[in-house]
């Protein structure tokens, strides 16, 4: 069994560096985002984070396939934004040129599939990032037909589950002990603080069996997950509390560390297929923490299909205790909706 210790230490340090850049930008950002051709937002931090991480991973593992969200094509059309990205990346690579940085970003054009690959979301939850709320830097490794390593940098989600969510508008960086959640298959899931001041601590999903008290989390964006459907499902399961709406894979870290028991992601439009970088790191962390993840039909997520979860519909992540019952409630609701049409 490969221990992946070299891959893990590289991933942790690369995500830490990217988190430093993202925290700087989030605190000063107005709403300076660029709209990509798919109308979704991207900021200088998304690009700089991807450049810094893919430079490190590509240098250490030059033969690995890299699958990342961003490409530099549209950035190259925006000289001012490219200049800001270059300044951010030069914090770690003082001699780097804009052209080199675009090359590092574009290393992520890989197709993925069944052979070994890394997948990166340099900022997952860009909309949350722009609202100065939750976001995650998500890096994962797929090898030998399965996810084997996942790292989630969550600058606004404290490593200590008893602490409140960090508000970057009022919490200075040096006091913001955001969490670095990580896992290697077969070796458990851990959290440490992004600032490196705390020793890693094992994390585990909630052991609660009481559905009435279950805490549900879901996307903050109603265009990313059906809020009406999740409310009906929660009610049918007897869940009493209101859902926590949160951006990014920080939701996976919440379930993995026992802050919530269920993460529902119910498709808002037929045919939408999730991107692998939106889930790989979170799935690895939550499974290693004792949780379970399937799609909304109960099928395991298949990360061998390329850049998208083409064989899956939606996502259901839980502490594993009532997973089948939760999926059955989703299936029943989908069937009753279909019968009404
Ligand atoms: N219609 C849709 N359904 C599901 N996810 C979507 C979506 N449109 C965009 N997304 C993805 O939702 C991600 C954010 O997840 P969440 O909604 O949980 O915060 C976005 O990642 P980025 O922010 O990296 O672009 C984006 O990839
Ligand atoms: Mg995006
Ligand atoms: Mg994303
Ligand atoms: Mg992203």
PDB file of C-alpha atoms in Angstrom, residues 4 10-12 34 44 58 73 79 119 129 156 161 190 207 225-226 254 284:
ATOM      1  CA  UNK A   4       1.413   8.886  -0.203  1.00  0.00           C
ATOM      2  CA  UNK A  10       3.414  18.631  -0.878  1.00  0.00           C
ATOM      3  CA  UNK A  11      -0.366  19.079  -1.032  1.00  0.00           C
ATOM      4  CA  UNK A  12      -0.565  20.545   2.480  1.00  0.00           C
ATOM      5  CA  UNK A  34     -14.372  38.641 -13.999  1.00  0.00           C
ATOM      6  CA  UNK A  44      -7.473  37.096  -9.204  1.00  0.00           C
ATOM      7  CA  UNK A  58       3.709  19.789 -11.552  1.00  0.00           C
ATOM      8  CA  UNK A  73      -7.272  32.092 -21.971  1.00  0.00           C
ATOM      9  CA  UNK A  79      -3.819  42.696 -18.673  1.00  0.00           C
ATOM     10  CA  UNK A 119      -7.800  17.472  -9.390  1.00  0.00           C
ATOM     11  CA  UNK A 129     -15.538  34.182  -1.499  1.00  0.00           C
ATOM     12  CA  UNK A 156     -13.141  30.707   7.314  1.00  0.00           C
ATOM     13  CA  UNK A 161     -15.442  22.746  15.814  1.00  0.00           C
ATOM     14  CA  UNK A 190      -7.478  15.008  10.304  1.00  0.00           C
ATOM     15  CA  UNK A 207     -22.272   9.473  15.951  1.00  0.00           C
ATOM     16  CA  UNK A 225     -29.087  22.900  -5.306  1.00  0.00           C
ATOM     17  CA  UNK A 226     -32.902  22.647  -4.968  1.00  0.00           C
ATOM     18  CA  UNK A 254     -18.590  20.254   8.439  1.00  0.00           C
ATOM     19  CA  UNK A 284     -12.027  11.734   0.403  1.00  0.00           C
TER      20      UNK A 284
END
